[in-house]
Short mmCIF file of C-alpha atoms and ligand atoms in Angstrom, two decimals:
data_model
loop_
_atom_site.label_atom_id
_atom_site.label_comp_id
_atom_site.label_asym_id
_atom_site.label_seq_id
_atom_site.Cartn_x
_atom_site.Cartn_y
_atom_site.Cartn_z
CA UNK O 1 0.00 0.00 0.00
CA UNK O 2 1.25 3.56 -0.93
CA UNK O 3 0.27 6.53 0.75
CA UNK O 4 0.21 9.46 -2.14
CA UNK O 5 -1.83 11.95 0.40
CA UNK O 6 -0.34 13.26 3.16
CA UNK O 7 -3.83 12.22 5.89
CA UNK O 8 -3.75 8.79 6.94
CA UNK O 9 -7.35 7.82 7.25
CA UNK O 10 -8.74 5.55 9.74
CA UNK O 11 -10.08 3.96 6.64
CA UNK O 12 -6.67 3.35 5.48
CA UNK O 13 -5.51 1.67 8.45
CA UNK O 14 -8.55 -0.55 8.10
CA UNK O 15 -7.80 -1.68 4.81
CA UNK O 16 -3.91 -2.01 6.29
CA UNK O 17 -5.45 -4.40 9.54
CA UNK O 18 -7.31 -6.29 6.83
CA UNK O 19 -4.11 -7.91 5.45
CA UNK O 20 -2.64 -9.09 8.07
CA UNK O 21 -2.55 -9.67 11.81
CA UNK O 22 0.10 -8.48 14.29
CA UNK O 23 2.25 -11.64 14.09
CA UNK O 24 1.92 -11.41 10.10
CA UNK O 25 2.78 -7.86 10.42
CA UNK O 26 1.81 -4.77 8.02
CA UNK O 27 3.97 -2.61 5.85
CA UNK O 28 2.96 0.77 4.49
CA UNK O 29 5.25 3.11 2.09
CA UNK O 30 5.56 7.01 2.28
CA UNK O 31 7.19 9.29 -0.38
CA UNK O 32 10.63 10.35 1.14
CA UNK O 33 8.98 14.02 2.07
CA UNK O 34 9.33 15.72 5.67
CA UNK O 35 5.59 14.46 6.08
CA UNK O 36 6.68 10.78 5.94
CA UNK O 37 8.03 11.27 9.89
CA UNK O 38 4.34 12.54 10.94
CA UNK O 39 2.45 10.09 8.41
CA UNK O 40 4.31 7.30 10.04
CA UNK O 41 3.47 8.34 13.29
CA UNK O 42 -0.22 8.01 12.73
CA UNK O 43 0.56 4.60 11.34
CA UNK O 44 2.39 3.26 14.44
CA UNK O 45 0.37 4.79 16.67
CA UNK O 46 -3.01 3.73 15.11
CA UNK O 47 -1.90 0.53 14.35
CA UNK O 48 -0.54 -0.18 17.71
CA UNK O 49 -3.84 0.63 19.26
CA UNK O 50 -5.73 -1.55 17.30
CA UNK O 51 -3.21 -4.53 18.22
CA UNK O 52 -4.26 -3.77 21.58
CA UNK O 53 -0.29 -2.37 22.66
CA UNK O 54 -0.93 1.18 23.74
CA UNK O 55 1.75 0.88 26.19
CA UNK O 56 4.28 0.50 23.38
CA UNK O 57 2.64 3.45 21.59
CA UNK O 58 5.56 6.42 22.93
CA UNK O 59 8.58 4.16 22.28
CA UNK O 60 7.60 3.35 18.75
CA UNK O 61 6.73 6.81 17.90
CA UNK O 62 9.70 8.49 19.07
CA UNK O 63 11.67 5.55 17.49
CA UNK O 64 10.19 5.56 13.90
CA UNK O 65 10.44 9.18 13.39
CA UNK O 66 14.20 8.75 13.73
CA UNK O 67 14.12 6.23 11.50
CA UNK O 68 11.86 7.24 8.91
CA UNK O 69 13.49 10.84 9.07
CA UNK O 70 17.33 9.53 8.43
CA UNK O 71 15.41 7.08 5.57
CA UNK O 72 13.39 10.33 4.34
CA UNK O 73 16.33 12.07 3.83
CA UNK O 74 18.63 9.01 2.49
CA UNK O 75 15.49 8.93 -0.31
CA UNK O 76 14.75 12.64 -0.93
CA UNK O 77 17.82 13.01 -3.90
CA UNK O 78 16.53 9.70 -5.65
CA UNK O 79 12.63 9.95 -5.01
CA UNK O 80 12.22 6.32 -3.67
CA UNK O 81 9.38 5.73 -0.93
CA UNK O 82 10.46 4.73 2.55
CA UNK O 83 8.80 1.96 4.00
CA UNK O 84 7.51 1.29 7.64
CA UNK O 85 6.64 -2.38 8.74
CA UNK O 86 5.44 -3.15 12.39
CA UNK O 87 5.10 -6.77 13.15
CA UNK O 88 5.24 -8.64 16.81
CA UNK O 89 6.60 -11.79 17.73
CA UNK O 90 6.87 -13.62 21.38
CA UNK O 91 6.23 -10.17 23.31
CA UNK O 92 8.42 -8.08 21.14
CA UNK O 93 7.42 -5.05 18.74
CA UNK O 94 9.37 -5.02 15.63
CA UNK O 95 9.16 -1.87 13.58
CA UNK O 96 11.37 -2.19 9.97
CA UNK O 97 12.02 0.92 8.30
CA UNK O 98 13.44 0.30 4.57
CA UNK O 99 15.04 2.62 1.65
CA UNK O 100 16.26 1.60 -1.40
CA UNK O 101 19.80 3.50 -0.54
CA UNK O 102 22.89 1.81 -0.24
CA UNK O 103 24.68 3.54 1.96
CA UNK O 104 24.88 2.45 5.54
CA UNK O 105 23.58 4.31 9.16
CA UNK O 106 26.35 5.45 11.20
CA UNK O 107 26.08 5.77 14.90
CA UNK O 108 27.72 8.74 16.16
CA UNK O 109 27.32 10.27 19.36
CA UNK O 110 26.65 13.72 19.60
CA UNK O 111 28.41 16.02 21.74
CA UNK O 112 28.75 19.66 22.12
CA UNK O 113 30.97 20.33 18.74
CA UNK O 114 29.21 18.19 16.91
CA UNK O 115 25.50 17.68 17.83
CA UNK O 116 24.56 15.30 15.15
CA UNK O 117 23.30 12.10 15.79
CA UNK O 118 20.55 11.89 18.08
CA UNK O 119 18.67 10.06 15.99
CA UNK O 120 20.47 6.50 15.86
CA UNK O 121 21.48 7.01 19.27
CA UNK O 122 18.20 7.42 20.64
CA UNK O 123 17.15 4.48 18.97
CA UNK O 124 20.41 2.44 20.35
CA UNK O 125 19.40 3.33 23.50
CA UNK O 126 15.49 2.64 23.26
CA UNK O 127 15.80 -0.09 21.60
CA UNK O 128 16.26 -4.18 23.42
CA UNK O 129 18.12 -4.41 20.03
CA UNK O 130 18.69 -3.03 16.57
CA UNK O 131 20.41 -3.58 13.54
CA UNK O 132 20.86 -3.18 9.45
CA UNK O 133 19.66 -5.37 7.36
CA UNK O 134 21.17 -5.01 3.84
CA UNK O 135 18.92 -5.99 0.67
CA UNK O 136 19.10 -5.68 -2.94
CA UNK O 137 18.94 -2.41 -3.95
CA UNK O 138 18.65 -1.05 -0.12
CA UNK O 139 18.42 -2.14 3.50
CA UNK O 140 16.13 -2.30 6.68
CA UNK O 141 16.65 -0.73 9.67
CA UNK O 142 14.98 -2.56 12.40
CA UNK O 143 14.33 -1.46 15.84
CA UNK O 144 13.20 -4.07 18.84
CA UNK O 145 10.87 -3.04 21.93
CA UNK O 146 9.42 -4.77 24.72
CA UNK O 147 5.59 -4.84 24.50
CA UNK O 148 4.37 -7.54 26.26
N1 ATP H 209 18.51 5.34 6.31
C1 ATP H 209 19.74 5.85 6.22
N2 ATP H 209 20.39 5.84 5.03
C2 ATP H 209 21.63 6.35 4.91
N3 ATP H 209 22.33 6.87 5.92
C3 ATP H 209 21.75 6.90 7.13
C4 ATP H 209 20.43 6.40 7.35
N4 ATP H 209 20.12 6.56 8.66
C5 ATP H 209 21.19 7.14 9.22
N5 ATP H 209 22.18 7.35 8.30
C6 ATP H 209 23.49 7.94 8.55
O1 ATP H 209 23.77 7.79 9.93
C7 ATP H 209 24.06 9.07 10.49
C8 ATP H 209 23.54 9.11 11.90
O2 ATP H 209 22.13 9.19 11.94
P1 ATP H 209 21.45 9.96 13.12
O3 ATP H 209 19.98 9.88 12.94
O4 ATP H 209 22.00 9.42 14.39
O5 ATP H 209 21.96 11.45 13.00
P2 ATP H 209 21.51 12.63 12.01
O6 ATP H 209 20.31 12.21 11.24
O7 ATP H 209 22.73 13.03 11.23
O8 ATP H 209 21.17 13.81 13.01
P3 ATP H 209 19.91 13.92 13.99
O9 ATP H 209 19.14 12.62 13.94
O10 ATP H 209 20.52 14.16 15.33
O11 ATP H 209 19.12 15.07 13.47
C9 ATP H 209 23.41 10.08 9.55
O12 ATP H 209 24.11 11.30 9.62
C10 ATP H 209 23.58 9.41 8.22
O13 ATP H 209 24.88 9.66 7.72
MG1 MG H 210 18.64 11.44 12.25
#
């Protein structure tokens, strides 16, 4: 599913809960615009309510608008959607952010001089784990929170 407007309606999240349960997961895609971090917010957090996890609702907010902003702004030269995917398995939220960029997140960690870098770490330190997962033609991002 592609999201060409920028309002997600509750209608659209229906039709999104329609294909697939929480342990199947759902994926949506957003054109790399400043929007996508705010679009995918709705997503999580309407989708997350629906699953029944609104204690997990803050976490995964704060933690896919990093994501989706870095992968927003990865896309933005090329014009390539981002993708969000939530899925849950044995009491843990996965949320999957994807861009079809090659090049690779870097954590920093931001100080004073150089106050970059929030993003990644906040999700390092939010997150039970995360990685990179490299594909053809891109990669995932995946973060990993508690929501049992
Ligand atoms: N999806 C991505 N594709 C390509 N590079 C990425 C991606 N996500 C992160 N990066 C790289 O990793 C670096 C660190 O990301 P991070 O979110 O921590 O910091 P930032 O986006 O530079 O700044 P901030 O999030 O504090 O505004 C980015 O500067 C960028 O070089
Ligand atoms: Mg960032």
């Amino acid at each position: 599913m592609t999201l060409e407007t920028p309002v997600f309606t509750a209608h659209q999240v229906e039709a999104v809960m329609a294909s697939g349960g929480k342990n199947q997961g759902v994926r949506v895609s957003f054109p790399p615009k400043p929007l996508a971090a705010p679009m995918s917010r709705m997503f999580v957090t309407d989708v997350l309510q629906q699953w029944h996890l609104p204690d997990v609702v803050q976490d995964a907010d704060a933690v896919v608008t990093e994501l989706v902003s870095n992968a927003a702004a990865a896309s933005a030269a090329a014009g390539t959607d981002v993708t969000v995917g939530l899925r849950v398995e044995q009491g843990s939220l996965f949320i999957e952010v994807g861009d079809q960029t090659e090049t690779l997140p870097v954590l920093r960690y931001p100080t004073l001089e150089d106050p970059r870098g929030w993003g990644l770490f906040l999700v390092a330190s939010m997150s039970q784990r995360w990685g990179t997962r490299q594909q053809i033609g891109g990669k995932i991002i995946w973060s990993e929170l508690a929501c049992a």
